[in-house]
XYZ file of C-alpha atoms in Angstrom:
541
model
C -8.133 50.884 20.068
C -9.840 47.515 22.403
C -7.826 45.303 23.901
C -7.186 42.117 23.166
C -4.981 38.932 25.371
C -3.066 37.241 23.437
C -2.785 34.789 21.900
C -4.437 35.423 18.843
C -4.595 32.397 17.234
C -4.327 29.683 20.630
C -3.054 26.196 20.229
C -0.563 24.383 17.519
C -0.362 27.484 14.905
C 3.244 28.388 14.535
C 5.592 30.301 12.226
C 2.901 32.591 11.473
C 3.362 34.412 7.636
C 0.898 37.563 7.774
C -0.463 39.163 4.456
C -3.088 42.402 4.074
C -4.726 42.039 1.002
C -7.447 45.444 0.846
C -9.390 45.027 3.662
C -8.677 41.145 4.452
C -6.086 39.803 6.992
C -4.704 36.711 6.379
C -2.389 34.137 8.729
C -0.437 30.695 7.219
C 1.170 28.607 9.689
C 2.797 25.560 9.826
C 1.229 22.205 9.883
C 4.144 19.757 10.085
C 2.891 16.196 9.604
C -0.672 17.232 9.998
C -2.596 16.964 6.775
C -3.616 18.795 4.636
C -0.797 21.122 4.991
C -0.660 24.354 6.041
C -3.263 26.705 7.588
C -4.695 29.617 6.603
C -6.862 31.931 8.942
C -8.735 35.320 7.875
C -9.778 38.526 9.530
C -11.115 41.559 9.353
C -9.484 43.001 12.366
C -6.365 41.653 13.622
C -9.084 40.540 16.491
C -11.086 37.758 15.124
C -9.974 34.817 13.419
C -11.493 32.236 11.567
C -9.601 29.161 10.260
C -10.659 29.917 6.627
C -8.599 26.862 4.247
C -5.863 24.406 4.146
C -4.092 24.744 0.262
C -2.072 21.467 0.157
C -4.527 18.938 -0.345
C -3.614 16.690 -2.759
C -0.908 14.259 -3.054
C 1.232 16.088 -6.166
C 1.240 19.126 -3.613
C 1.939 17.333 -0.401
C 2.875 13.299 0.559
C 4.086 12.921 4.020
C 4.160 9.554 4.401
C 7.344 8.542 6.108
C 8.039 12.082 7.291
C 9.463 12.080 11.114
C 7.283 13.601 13.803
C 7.583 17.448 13.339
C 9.017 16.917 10.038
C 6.768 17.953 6.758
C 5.546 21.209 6.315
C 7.710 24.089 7.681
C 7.419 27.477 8.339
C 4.773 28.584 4.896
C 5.526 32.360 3.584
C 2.150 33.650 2.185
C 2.191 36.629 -0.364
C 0.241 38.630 -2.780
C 1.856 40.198 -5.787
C -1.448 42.193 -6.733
C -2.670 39.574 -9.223
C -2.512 36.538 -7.304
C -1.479 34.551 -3.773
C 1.804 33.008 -3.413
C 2.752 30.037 -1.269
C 6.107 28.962 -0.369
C 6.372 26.158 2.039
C 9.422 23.216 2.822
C 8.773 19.781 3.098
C 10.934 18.682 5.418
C 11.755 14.442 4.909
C 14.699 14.785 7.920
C 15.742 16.740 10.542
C 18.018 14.657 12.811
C 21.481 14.625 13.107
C 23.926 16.679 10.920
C 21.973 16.548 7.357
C 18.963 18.385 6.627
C 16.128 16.620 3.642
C 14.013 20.061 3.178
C 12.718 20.370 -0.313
C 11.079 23.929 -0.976
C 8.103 24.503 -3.133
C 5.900 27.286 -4.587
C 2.157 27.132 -5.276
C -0.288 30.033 -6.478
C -4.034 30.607 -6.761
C -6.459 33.495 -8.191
C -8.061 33.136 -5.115
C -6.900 32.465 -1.316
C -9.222 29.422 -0.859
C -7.953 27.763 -4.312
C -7.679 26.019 -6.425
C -3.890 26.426 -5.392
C -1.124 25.141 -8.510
C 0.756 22.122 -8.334
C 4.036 22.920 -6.483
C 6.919 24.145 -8.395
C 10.058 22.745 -7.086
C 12.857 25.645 -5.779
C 15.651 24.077 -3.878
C 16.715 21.980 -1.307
C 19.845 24.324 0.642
C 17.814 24.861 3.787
C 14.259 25.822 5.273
C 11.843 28.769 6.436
C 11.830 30.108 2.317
C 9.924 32.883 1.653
C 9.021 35.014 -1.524
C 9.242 38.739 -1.781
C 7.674 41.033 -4.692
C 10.002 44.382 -5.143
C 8.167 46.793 -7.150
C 10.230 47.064 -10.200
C 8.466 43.723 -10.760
C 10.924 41.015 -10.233
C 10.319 38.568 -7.510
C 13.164 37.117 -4.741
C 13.724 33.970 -3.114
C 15.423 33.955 0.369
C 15.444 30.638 2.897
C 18.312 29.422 5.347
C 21.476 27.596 4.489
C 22.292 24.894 6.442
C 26.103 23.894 6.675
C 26.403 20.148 8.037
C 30.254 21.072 8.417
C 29.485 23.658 10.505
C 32.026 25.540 8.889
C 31.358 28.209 10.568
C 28.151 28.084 11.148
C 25.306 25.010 11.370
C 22.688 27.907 10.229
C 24.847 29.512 8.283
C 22.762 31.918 7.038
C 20.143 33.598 4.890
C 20.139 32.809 0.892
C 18.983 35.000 -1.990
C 18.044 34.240 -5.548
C 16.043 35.831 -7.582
C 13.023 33.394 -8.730
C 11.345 33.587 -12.627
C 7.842 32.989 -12.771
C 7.575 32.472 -16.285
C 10.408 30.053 -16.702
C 8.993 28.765 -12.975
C 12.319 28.304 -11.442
C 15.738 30.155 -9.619
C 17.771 31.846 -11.649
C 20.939 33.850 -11.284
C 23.476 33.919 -8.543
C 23.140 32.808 -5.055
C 24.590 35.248 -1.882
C 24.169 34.377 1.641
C 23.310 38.014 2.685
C 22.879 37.878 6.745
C 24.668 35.401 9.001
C 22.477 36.830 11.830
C 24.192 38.045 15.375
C 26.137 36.104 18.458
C 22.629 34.323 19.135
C 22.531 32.395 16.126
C 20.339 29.687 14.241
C 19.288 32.656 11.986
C 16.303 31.626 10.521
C 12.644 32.288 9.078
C 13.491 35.184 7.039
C 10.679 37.899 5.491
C 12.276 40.368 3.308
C 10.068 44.196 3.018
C 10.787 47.720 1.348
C 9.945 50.873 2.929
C 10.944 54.686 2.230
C 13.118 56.408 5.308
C 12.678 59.774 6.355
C 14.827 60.884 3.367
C 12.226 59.168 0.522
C 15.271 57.086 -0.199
C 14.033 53.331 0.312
C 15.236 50.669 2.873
C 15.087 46.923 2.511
C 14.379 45.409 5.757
C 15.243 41.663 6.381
C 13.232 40.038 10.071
C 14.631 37.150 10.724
C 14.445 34.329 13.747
C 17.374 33.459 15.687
C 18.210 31.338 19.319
C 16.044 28.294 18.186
C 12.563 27.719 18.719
C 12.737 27.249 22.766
C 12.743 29.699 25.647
C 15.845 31.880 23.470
C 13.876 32.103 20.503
C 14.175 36.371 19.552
C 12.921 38.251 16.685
C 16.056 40.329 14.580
C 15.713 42.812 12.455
C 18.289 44.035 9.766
C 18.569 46.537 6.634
C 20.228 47.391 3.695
C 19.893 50.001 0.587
C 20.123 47.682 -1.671
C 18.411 43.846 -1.772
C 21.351 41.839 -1.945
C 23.064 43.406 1.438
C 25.384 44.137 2.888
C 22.621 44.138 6.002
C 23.185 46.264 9.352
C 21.759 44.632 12.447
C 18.973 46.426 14.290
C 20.556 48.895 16.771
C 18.475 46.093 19.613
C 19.403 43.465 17.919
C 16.626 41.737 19.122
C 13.299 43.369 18.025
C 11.085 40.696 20.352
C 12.154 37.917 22.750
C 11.631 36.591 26.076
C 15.007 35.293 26.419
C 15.958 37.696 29.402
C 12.288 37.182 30.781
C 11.700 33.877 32.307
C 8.511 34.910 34.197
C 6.937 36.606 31.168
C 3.535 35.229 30.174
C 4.591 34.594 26.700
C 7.826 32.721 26.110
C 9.631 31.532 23.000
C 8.637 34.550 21.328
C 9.913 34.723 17.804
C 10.037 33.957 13.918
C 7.626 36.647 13.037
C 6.287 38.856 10.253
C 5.018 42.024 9.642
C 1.703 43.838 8.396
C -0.001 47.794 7.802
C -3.154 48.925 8.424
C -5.252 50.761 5.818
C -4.298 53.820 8.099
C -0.589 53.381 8.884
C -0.182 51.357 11.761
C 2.112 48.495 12.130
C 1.798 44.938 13.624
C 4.312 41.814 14.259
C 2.968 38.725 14.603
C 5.062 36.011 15.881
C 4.935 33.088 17.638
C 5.001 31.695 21.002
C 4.269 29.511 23.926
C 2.644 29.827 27.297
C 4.570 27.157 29.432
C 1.923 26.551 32.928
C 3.939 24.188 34.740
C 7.181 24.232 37.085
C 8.615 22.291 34.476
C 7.768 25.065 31.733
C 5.681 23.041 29.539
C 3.465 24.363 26.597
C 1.059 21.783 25.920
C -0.704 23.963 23.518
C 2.203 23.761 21.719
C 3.627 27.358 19.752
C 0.695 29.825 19.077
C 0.576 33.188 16.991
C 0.810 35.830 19.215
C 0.550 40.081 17.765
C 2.067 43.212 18.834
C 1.785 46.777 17.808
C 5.331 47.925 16.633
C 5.717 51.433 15.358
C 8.671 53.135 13.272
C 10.854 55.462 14.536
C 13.051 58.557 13.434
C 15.788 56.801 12.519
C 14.141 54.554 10.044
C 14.159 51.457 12.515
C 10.980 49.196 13.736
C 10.529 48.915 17.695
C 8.036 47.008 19.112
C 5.345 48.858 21.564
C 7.021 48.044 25.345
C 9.038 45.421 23.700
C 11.529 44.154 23.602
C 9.416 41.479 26.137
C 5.784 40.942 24.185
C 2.879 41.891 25.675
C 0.128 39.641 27.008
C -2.249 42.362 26.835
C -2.347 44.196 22.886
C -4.366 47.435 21.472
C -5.993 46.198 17.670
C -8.066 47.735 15.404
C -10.867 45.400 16.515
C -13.100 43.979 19.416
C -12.465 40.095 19.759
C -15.701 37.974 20.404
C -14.770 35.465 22.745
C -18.167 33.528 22.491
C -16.843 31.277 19.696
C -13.653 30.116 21.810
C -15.757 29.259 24.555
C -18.268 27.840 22.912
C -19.225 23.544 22.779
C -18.276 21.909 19.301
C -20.493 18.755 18.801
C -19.272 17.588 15.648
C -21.143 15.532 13.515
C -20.127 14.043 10.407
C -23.044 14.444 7.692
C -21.778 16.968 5.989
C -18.392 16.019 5.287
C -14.932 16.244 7.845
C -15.327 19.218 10.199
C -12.505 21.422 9.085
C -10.891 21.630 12.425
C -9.569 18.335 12.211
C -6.497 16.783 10.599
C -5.049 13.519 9.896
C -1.321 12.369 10.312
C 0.799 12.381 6.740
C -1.317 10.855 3.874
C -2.951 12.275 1.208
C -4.338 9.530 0.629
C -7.290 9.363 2.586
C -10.007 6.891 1.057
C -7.235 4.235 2.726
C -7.607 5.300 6.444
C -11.393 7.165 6.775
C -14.786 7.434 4.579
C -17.775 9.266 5.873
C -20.897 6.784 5.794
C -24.296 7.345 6.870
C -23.705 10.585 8.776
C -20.705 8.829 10.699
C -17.253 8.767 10.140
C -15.679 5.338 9.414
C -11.975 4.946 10.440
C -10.134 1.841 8.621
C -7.156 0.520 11.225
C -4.206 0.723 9.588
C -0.743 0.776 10.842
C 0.413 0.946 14.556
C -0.133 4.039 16.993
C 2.484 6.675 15.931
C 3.204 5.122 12.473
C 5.287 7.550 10.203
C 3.601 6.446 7.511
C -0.604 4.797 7.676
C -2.493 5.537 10.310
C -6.041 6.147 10.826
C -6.016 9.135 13.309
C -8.484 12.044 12.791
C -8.037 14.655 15.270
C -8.246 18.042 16.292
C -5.872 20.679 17.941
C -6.124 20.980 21.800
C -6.570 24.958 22.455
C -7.371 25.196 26.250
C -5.797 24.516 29.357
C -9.095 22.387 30.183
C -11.531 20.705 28.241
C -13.649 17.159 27.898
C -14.038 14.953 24.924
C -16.586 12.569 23.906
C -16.972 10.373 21.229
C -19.798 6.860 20.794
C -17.545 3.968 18.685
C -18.808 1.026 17.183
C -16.182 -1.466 17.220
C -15.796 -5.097 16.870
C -12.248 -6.208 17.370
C -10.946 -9.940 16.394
C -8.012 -9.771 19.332
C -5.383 -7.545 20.600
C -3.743 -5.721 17.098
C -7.393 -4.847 16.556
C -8.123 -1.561 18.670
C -10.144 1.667 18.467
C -11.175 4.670 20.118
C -10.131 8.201 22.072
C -6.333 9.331 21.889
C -4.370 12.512 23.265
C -1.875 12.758 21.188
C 1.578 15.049 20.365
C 3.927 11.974 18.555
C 4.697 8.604 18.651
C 6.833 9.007 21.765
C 3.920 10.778 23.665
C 0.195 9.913 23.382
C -3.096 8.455 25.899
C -4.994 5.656 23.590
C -8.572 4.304 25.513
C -9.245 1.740 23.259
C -11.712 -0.781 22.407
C -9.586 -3.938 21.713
C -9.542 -7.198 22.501
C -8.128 -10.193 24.378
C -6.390 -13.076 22.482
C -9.853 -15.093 22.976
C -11.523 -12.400 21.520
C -13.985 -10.957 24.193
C -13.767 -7.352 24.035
C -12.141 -5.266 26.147
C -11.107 -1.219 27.278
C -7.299 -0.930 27.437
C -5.884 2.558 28.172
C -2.141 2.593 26.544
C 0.274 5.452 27.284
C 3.791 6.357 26.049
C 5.021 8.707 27.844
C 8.820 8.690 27.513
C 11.387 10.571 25.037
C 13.013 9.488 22.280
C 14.827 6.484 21.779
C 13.276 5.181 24.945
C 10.168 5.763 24.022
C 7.905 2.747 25.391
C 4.470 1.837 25.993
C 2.625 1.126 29.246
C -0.495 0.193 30.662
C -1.160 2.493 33.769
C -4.772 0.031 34.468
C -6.151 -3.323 34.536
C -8.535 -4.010 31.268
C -11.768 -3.789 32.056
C -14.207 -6.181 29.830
C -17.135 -4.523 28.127
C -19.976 -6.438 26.258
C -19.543 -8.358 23.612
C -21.199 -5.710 21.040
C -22.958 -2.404 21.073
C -21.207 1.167 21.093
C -19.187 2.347 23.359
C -19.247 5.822 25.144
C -15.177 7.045 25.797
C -14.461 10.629 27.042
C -11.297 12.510 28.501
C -11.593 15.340 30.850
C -8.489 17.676 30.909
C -7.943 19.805 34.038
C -4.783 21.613 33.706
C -1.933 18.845 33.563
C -4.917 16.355 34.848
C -6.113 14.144 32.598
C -8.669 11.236 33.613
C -10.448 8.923 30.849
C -14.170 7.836 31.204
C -16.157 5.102 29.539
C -19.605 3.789 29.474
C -22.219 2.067 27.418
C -24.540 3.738 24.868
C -27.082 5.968 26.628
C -25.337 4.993 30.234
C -23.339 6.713 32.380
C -20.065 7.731 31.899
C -17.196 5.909 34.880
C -13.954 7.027 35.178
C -11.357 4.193 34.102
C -7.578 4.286 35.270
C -5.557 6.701 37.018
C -5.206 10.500 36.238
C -2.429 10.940 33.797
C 0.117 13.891 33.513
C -1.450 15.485 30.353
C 1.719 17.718 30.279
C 3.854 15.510 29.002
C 1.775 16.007 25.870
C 4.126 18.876 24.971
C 6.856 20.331 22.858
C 9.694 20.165 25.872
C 8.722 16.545 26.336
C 8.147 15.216 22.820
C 10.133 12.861 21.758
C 13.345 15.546 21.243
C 12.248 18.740 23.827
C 11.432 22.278 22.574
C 14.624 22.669 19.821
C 13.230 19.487 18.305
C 9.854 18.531 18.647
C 7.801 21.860 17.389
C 3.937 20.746 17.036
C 0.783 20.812 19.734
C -1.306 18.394 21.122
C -4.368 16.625 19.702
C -7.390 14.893 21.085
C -9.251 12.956 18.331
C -10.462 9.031 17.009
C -7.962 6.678 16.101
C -8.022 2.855 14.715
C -5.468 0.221 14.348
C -5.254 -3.062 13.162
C -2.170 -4.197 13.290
C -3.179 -7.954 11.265
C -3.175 -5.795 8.094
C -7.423 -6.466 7.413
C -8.285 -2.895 7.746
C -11.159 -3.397 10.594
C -13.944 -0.447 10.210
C -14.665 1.168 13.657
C -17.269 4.008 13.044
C -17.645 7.347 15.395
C -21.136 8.546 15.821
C -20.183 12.138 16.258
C -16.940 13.863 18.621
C -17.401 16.258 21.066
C -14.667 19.002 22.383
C -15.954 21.179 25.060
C -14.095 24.079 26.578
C -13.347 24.607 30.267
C -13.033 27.352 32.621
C -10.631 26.152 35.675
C -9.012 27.846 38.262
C -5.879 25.768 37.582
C -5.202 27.792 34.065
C -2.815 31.067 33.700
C -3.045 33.332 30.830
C -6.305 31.770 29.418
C -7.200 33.589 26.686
């Protein structure tokens, strides 16, 4: 079979759920606050991906607003029961301190790019839910528990119910059926059901454990009968880097399985590719795959695991062209599907598209929990540059506009078009750059004053952890402005709560802000995100 490197699916796409239906491969991950919720990529291949739909769209499916960075949607499970697709996804309204808010819902569609249900509501006793079709027909629910006694456990395990699709709820008795191994936070469960040797059948329970950071691990558990008791893999640990700290792919875990038409097994799973001393990913967790086999005595071992491999045999020949390749964006033909927007569903209040450009509406401040007109797209290099034209008039300084990197309200680079308190415009960079609760903005450069009207040229050029902002008028040259900023900090171990709490990727988009509450327009001619090579980047894909 070719080789591929992983990752296969680079930049912010976590938790990946994996799903064969006939000859098409499908991938959900997790979108957090990003709307609309949840992404779904297809292949033919294992090799070649292409970001195919988003299914939460609409505000009686998904309403963020308010959600905490890294809150919202968590860890999707997508399934097909030979009739139709199955989503299960958590919306997750809290995750700090001892309480958990993460309300679990299931949508369906005929067809995998919609129109998906409104969500039927299942429960609210923990996250990572997922639904599993046995073949006598009936269907089972399994997510975490989470104990905020701690009694004895935080994650205190994995529940089952069995879930009625015709009566669209739970029914019958709940049982916590794996409390996971001495690594705990047992989490992200996928329940399967395979013959052994014998033709007697197995039910196999993956699940993650050792939190989402550097001891993140893949375990693996089975039982004759659904409802346990469960034996722990013989490993434990089907995948992790734990025990690996120079391995190019760390934080491997929460992962799910797939079959070939001919027999072959895969795991996909996530991870991160930390390029700093510090061990920073600021790609954020990606979906990594490995070949796994079975063995003799009716357990799953991964291919020259338990450490995942970099370097992976699949059925197909990936085309890196596409990865490589220049995206101009323009905005004629509606939002470019690689881009996102922060929480609302509600999006005639924060952008329009209008004569072939798109028109942001400033709403609430930079890293609002709730309005904010930010339209962005995932950062998957190393190295890149950015470019966008704004038109902008601003009244004073709440009025701004313009180019952000961004991971949360605690980390993000803002060149803006603003204004002084007389009103004569202005280029302000703004950076926060600290964690929570001292998160706190700064201004790393003098203003610089820019006409008084016509557009305005900004740009960002990413080298590694380099990251230097540019600006010049329409048709004119672009001139660097400010210092070179640590783009690393634009990362899950420095976002606001470090790799067990902060779990997205960063962004590089158009924002707008007016902070007098009059909606100022500010319209982007077209945004351009353009892939580097650079000797400065490990593990490039």
């Amino acid at each position: 079979m070719p080789q591929l490197t992983n990752p296969i699916l680079p930049g912010f796409n976590p938790d990946p759920s994996i799903l064969r239906v006939g000859e098409d491969y499908y991938i959900a991950t997790s979108t957090f606050e990003w709307f609309p919720g949840v992404q779904i990529h297809h292949s033919k291949d294992l090799a070649n991906w292409t970001l195919l739909t988003r299914p939460l769209t609409r505000q009686s499916q998904l309403d963020m607003r308010g959600d905490p960075d890294s809150c919202g949607v968590w860890a999707p499970c997508l399934s097909h029961d030979g009739e139709k697709f199955w989503l299960v996804y958590t919306d997750v309204k809290r995750k700090d301190g001892s309480f958990k808010d993460a309300h679990n819902y299931i949508v369906w569609a005929d067809n995998i790019e919609g129109p998906w249900s409104d969500p039927i509501y299942m429960n609210s006793s923990g996250f990572d839910p997922s639904l599993f079709h046995d073949d006598d027909g009936r269907k089972w629910f399994v997510n975490m528990l989470w104990d905020h006694r701690r009694r004895p456990l935080l994650f205190a395990g994995i529940a089952l119910q069995e879930f009625d699709p015709k009566a669209g709820k739970l029914v019958g008795p709940i049982k916590n059926i794996y409390q996971g191994t001495d690594l705990k936070l047992v989490e992200g469960p996928h329940l399967y059901k395979r013959k052994g040797k014998d033709g007697t059948p197995w039910y196999y329970l993956l699940t993650a454990e050792g939190g989402t950071a550097y001891e993140h691990a893949c375990t693996f558990a089975r039982s004759r009968t659904i409802d346990g008791q469960y034996e722990t893999h013989p490993d434990k640990h089907i995948l992790t880097s734990k025990d690996a700290p120079l391995a190019p792919l760390q934080r491997a875990g929460h992962g799910d399985l797939v079959e070939t038409p001919d027999g072959k097994t895969f795991l996909v799973h996530l991870t991160g590719r930390p390029t700093t001393q510090e061990r920073r990913c600021v790609l954020g967790r990606e979906t990594a795959i490995q070949e796994a086999y079975w063995g003799d005595d009716d357990w799953i071992h991964v291919k020259h695991g338990p450490v995942p491999s970099l370097h992976v045999e699949v059925p197909g020949t990936r085309d890196d062209a596409p990865y490589w390749a220049e995206q101009r964006y323009g905005f004629d033909k509606g939002l470019p599907i690689d881009f996102q927007w922060l929480r609302t569903p509600e999006t005639e209040r924060i952008f329009s598209l209008e004569s072939n450009k798109l028109r942001l509406f400033g709403r609430e401040s930079p890293g609002s929990w709730f309005e904010q007109a930010l339209v962005a797209r995932r950062q998957q290099h190393f190295s890149y540059d950015a470019e966008t034209l704004v038109d902008f008039t601003p009244t004073d300084e709440r009025t701004m506009a313009g180019l952000t990197a961004y991971y949360s309200r605690y980390n993000f680079f803002y060149l803006a078009v603003t204004a002084h308190s007389d009103g004569k415009r202005e280029l302000l960079i703004m950076s926060s750059e600290m964690s929570w609760p001292d998160g706190h903005l700064s201004f790393p450069a003098a203003p610089v004053s820019i006409p008084q009207t016509g557009k305005i040229r900004l740009a960002l050029s990413i080298r590694g952890r380099a990251l230097q902002f540019f600006y010049g008028l329409e048709g004119g040259e672009l001139t660097p402005i400010g210092p070179v900023l640590d783009a690393s900090l634009l990362s899950d171990e420095c976002g606001g709560h470090q790799a067990h709490g902060s779990f997205t990727g960063a962004f590089v988009g158009v924002a707008a802000h007016d902070l007098n509450g009059t909606a100022s327009p500010a319209d982007f001619d077209y945004f351009v995100y353009r892939p580097v090579r650079h000797e400065s980047d490990r593990y490039e894909v």
